[in-house]
Amino acid sequence: LAILGMFALVRAAGGGRWSAVGAAGLMACDNLLLVHGRIGTLDIYAVAGMIWGVALYLRGWWVAAGVTLAAADCLKEVAPYALIVLGLVELARWFVARRDPDPPVDWHWRPGLTRLAATAFVSIGLFVGLLGLMGVIAKPYADSEASLITGGPFDHLWHMVSYAANLTSPHGPQGIASYPWQWLVDLKPITYLRINPSLPGQGLYAIHPVSAFLGVVSPPILLLAIPGVLFGIYRSGSRRRAVASTGAPVRTLGDVQLAILGAAWFVGTWLPYELQSAVDSRTSYLYYMVVVMPGIYVAVTYLISIGWRRRQKWLRMGIGLWAVSVVVAVVLMYPFVAAF
């Protein structure tokens, strides 16, 4: 669902079919998403809802977007970061509308604020309702207090927030924990499983060679992550020039919106983790990047598509080699044979 959502997200933002295929392909080839999709961390379910919710919003279906994001909120409390993403998208649209030679009417601040508020209202309201419904079906349990949470959805929500607030590392990350800035350079991967043929476990005697089930972002994708995000920010803020003969802008609004989306998603999902770590020493792990990665896929795809359109042989050759490295990386990093 998340991979299909990436295709839908890029198309909803105004990207072409090949850009959409590229973004979906990056997700399908990213070791981090493959591993966590296999072990079923909550982030993988939340990110699918976030992707579809934002895609529906960009299509103009605000109520459907709010409903989808509410469902994602129920899966993990990081899903509301999607509302931050949408807020940044609307802010960037308004900025572009002030400078653009021919902006869409709905990119101005008033319609943007209206649809954002409507989506947030539906999302938050329905989330509280769904949380209450789940509490009726199965009473939530506070493990640290060894007691049921019986105060309704707001009591349940407060418990989740207060519990997360106590997950701190004042002396720095311990064990598999890491700083959010370390995620951007794959400094602290997580080894979920390692099978060594010389020391086999029960039922694992025929595993060759050594197989490792690693939580780590694909290096070729990460290589272009920051350049892609920075390029997206630059392209979002640069004024579209008009062609003298026709008056039509050189860059389409789809191009602009795709640049906005990649940058907004990255900033709106990664920066909260970084701020919590810096201000409150909040404990964080590399797999939190699962909800950040869609922004990187979009930003990298946008960067690559712009490079490809320049029609320079050396640039296209470099892009081709990079694409091959993405495929090679997923084959080498993910233990396909051992997994089955």
PDB file of C-alpha atoms in Angstrom, residues 78-205:
ATOM      1  CA  VAL A  78       3.971  10.118  14.710  1.00  0.00           C
ATOM      2  CA  ALA A  79       1.328  10.212  11.957  1.00  0.00           C
ATOM      3  CA  PRO A  80       0.156  13.744  12.953  1.00  0.00           C
ATOM      4  CA  TYR A  81       3.471  14.954  11.534  1.00  0.00           C
ATOM      5  CA  ALA A  82       1.633  14.738   8.211  1.00  0.00           C
ATOM      6  CA  LEU A  83      -0.345  17.808   9.281  1.00  0.00           C
ATOM      7  CA  ILE A  84       2.953  19.647   9.754  1.00  0.00           C
ATOM      8  CA  VAL A  85       3.894  18.575   6.232  1.00  0.00           C
ATOM      9  CA  LEU A  86       0.612  19.942   4.883  1.00  0.00           C
ATOM     10  CA  GLY A  87       1.108  23.179   6.791  1.00  0.00           C
ATOM     11  CA  LEU A  88       4.547  23.616   5.233  1.00  0.00           C
ATOM     12  CA  VAL A  89       3.144  22.811   1.789  1.00  0.00           C
ATOM     13  CA  GLU A  90       0.495  25.513   2.171  1.00  0.00           C
ATOM     14  CA  LEU A  91       3.062  27.991   3.481  1.00  0.00           C
ATOM     15  CA  ALA A  92       5.307  27.328   0.490  1.00  0.00           C
ATOM     16  CA  ARG A  93       2.355  27.601  -1.901  1.00  0.00           C
ATOM     17  CA  TRP A  94       1.481  30.990  -0.441  1.00  0.00           C
ATOM     18  CA  PHE A  95       5.088  32.127  -0.808  1.00  0.00           C
ATOM     19  CA  VAL A  96       5.138  30.996  -4.440  1.00  0.00           C
ATOM     20  CA  ALA A  97       1.763  32.635  -5.118  1.00  0.00           C
ATOM     21  CA  ARG A  98       3.147  36.003  -4.006  1.00  0.00           C
ATOM     22  CA  ARG A  99       5.985  35.842  -6.528  1.00  0.00           C
ATOM     23  CA  ASP A 100       4.696  33.668  -9.352  1.00  0.00           C
ATOM     24  CA  PRO A 101       3.646  35.226 -12.674  1.00  0.00           C
ATOM     25  CA  ASP A 102       0.438  33.172 -12.811  1.00  0.00           C
ATOM     26  CA  PRO A 103      -0.323  31.288  -9.574  1.00  0.00           C
ATOM     27  CA  PRO A 104      -3.431  29.132  -9.070  1.00  0.00           C
ATOM     28  CA  VAL A 105      -6.154  30.922  -7.127  1.00  0.00           C
ATOM     29  CA  ASP A 106      -6.239  28.231  -4.455  1.00  0.00           C
ATOM     30  CA  TRP A 107      -2.552  28.724  -3.657  1.00  0.00           C
ATOM     31  CA  HIS A 108      -3.290  31.980  -1.843  1.00  0.00           C
ATOM     32  CA  TRP A 109      -3.373  32.010   1.942  1.00  0.00           C
ATOM     33  CA  ARG A 110      -7.124  32.079   2.541  1.00  0.00           C
ATOM     34  CA  PRO A 111      -8.140  28.909   0.637  1.00  0.00           C
ATOM     35  CA  GLY A 112      -4.986  27.192   1.872  1.00  0.00           C
ATOM     36  CA  LEU A 113      -5.765  27.953   5.497  1.00  0.00           C
ATOM     37  CA  THR A 114      -9.379  26.863   5.022  1.00  0.00           C
ATOM     38  CA  ARG A 115      -8.560  23.426   3.625  1.00  0.00           C
ATOM     39  CA  LEU A 116      -5.747  22.864   6.122  1.00  0.00           C
ATOM     40  CA  ALA A 117      -8.009  23.733   9.059  1.00  0.00           C
ATOM     41  CA  ALA A 118     -10.789  21.514   7.694  1.00  0.00           C
ATOM     42  CA  THR A 119      -8.430  18.571   7.257  1.00  0.00           C
ATOM     43  CA  ALA A 120      -6.925  19.028  10.718  1.00  0.00           C
ATOM     44  CA  PHE A 121     -10.393  19.287  12.297  1.00  0.00           C
ATOM     45  CA  VAL A 122     -11.592  16.066  10.655  1.00  0.00           C
ATOM     46  CA  SER A 123      -8.342  14.251  11.382  1.00  0.00           C
ATOM     47  CA  ILE A 124      -8.070  15.217  15.050  1.00  0.00           C
ATOM     48  CA  GLY A 125     -11.770  14.857  15.792  1.00  0.00           C
ATOM     49  CA  LEU A 126     -12.072  11.458  14.172  1.00  0.00           C
ATOM     50  CA  PHE A 127      -8.842  10.285  15.801  1.00  0.00           C
ATOM     51  CA  VAL A 128     -10.235  11.052  19.254  1.00  0.00           C
ATOM     52  CA  GLY A 129     -13.437   9.240  18.333  1.00  0.00           C
ATOM     53  CA  LEU A 130     -11.587   6.192  17.026  1.00  0.00           C
ATOM     54  CA  LEU A 131      -9.373   6.148  20.108  1.00  0.00           C
ATOM     55  CA  GLY A 132     -12.490   6.116  22.263  1.00  0.00           C
ATOM     56  CA  LEU A 133     -14.014   3.317  20.181  1.00  0.00           C
ATOM     57  CA  MET A 134     -10.880   1.207  20.500  1.00  0.00           C
ATOM     58  CA  GLY A 135     -10.980   1.811  24.239  1.00  0.00           C
ATOM     59  CA  VAL A 136     -14.494   0.381  24.347  1.00  0.00           C
ATOM     60  CA  ILE A 137     -13.472  -2.683  22.333  1.00  0.00           C
ATOM     61  CA  ALA A 138     -10.345  -3.316  24.413  1.00  0.00           C
ATOM     62  CA  LYS A 139      -9.380  -1.276  27.451  1.00  0.00           C
ATOM     63  CA  PRO A 140      -5.877   0.221  27.073  1.00  0.00           C
ATOM     64  CA  TYR A 141      -3.314  -0.951  29.593  1.00  0.00           C
ATOM     65  CA  ALA A 142      -0.604   1.118  31.290  1.00  0.00           C
ATOM     66  CA  ASP A 143       2.236  -1.358  31.671  1.00  0.00           C
ATOM     67  CA  SER A 144       4.387   0.899  33.860  1.00  0.00           C
ATOM     68  CA  GLU A 145       1.508   1.319  36.318  1.00  0.00           C
ATOM     69  CA  ALA A 146       0.099  -2.197  35.912  1.00  0.00           C
ATOM     70  CA  SER A 147      -3.411  -0.819  35.532  1.00  0.00           C
ATOM     71  CA  LEU A 148      -6.098  -0.231  32.932  1.00  0.00           C
ATOM     72  CA  ILE A 149      -6.643   3.239  31.490  1.00  0.00           C
ATOM     73  CA  THR A 150     -10.310   3.909  32.130  1.00  0.00           C
ATOM     74  CA  GLY A 151     -10.575   7.674  31.676  1.00  0.00           C
ATOM     75  CA  GLY A 152     -11.556   7.615  28.008  1.00  0.00           C
ATOM     76  CA  PRO A 153      -9.683   8.749  24.889  1.00  0.00           C
ATOM     77  CA  PHE A 154      -8.177  11.887  26.419  1.00  0.00           C
ATOM     78  CA  ASP A 155      -6.779   9.931  29.355  1.00  0.00           C
ATOM     79  CA  HIS A 156      -5.390   7.398  26.894  1.00  0.00           C
ATOM     80  CA  LEU A 157      -3.870  10.161  24.788  1.00  0.00           C
ATOM     81  CA  TRP A 158      -2.321  11.805  27.840  1.00  0.00           C
ATOM     82  CA  HIS A 159      -0.797   8.493  28.871  1.00  0.00           C
ATOM     83  CA  MET A 160       0.826   8.067  25.450  1.00  0.00           C
ATOM     84  CA  VAL A 161       2.219  11.600  25.488  1.00  0.00           C
ATOM     85  CA  SER A 162       3.532  11.399  29.055  1.00  0.00           C
ATOM     86  CA  TYR A 163       5.003   7.952  28.468  1.00  0.00           C
ATOM     87  CA  ALA A 164       6.861   9.163  25.380  1.00  0.00           C
ATOM     88  CA  ALA A 165       8.075  12.263  27.237  1.00  0.00           C
ATOM     89  CA  ASN A 166       9.852  10.037  29.749  1.00  0.00           C
ATOM     90  CA  LEU A 167      11.801   8.181  27.064  1.00  0.00           C
ATOM     91  CA  THR A 168      14.916  10.314  27.327  1.00  0.00           C
ATOM     92  CA  SER A 169      18.669   9.753  27.081  1.00  0.00           C
ATOM     93  CA  PRO A 170      20.274  12.648  29.000  1.00  0.00           C
ATOM     94  CA  HIS A 171      23.733  11.075  28.687  1.00  0.00           C
ATOM     95  CA  GLY A 172      23.435  10.368  24.987  1.00  0.00           C
ATOM     96  CA  PRO A 173      21.931   7.464  23.037  1.00  0.00           C
ATOM     97  CA  GLN A 174      22.539   4.023  24.488  1.00  0.00           C
ATOM     98  CA  GLY A 175      22.418   0.652  22.754  1.00  0.00           C
ATOM     99  CA  ILE A 176      20.643   0.836  19.411  1.00  0.00           C
ATOM    100  CA  ALA A 177      19.401   4.387  20.028  1.00  0.00           C
ATOM    101  CA  SER A 178      20.886   7.211  17.956  1.00  0.00           C
ATOM    102  CA  TYR A 179      20.690  10.937  17.307  1.00  0.00           C
ATOM    103  CA  PRO A 180      18.407  12.020  14.441  1.00  0.00           C
ATOM    104  CA  TRP A 181      21.317  13.662  12.618  1.00  0.00           C
ATOM    105  CA  GLN A 182      23.061  10.285  12.567  1.00  0.00           C
ATOM    106  CA  TRP A 183      20.216   8.812  10.524  1.00  0.00           C
ATOM    107  CA  LEU A 184      21.189  11.049   7.620  1.00  0.00           C
ATOM    108  CA  VAL A 185      24.568   9.342   7.273  1.00  0.00           C
ATOM    109  CA  ASP A 186      23.684   5.785   8.379  1.00  0.00           C
ATOM    110  CA  LEU A 187      26.016   6.045  11.363  1.00  0.00           C
ATOM    111  CA  LYS A 188      24.201   3.614  13.636  1.00  0.00           C
ATOM    112  CA  PRO A 189      22.397   0.790  11.838  1.00  0.00           C
ATOM    113  CA  ILE A 190      20.370  -1.723  13.827  1.00  0.00           C
ATOM    114  CA  THR A 191      21.142  -5.429  13.522  1.00  0.00           C
ATOM    115  CA  TYR A 192      17.830  -7.214  13.984  1.00  0.00           C
ATOM    116  CA  LEU A 193      19.140 -10.656  13.090  1.00  0.00           C
ATOM    117  CA  ARG A 194      22.500 -12.107  12.108  1.00  0.00           C
ATOM    118  CA  ILE A 195      22.896 -15.712  11.038  1.00  0.00           C
ATOM    119  CA  ASN A 196      26.418 -17.139  11.059  1.00  0.00           C
ATOM    120  CA  PRO A 197      26.798 -20.607   9.466  1.00  0.00           C
ATOM    121  CA  SER A 198      29.655 -21.410  11.853  1.00  0.00           C
ATOM    122  CA  LEU A 199      27.342 -20.808  14.833  1.00  0.00           C
ATOM    123  CA  PRO A 200      23.931 -21.860  13.546  1.00  0.00           C
ATOM    124  CA  GLY A 201      20.775 -21.679  15.560  1.00  0.00           C
ATOM    125  CA  GLN A 202      18.010 -24.239  15.568  1.00  0.00           C
ATOM    126  CA  GLY A 203      16.709 -24.811  12.053  1.00  0.00           C
ATOM    127  CA  LEU A 204      19.288 -22.463  10.501  1.00  0.00           C
ATOM    128  CA  TYR A 205      21.983 -24.941   9.446  1.00  0.00           C
TER     129      TYR A 205
END
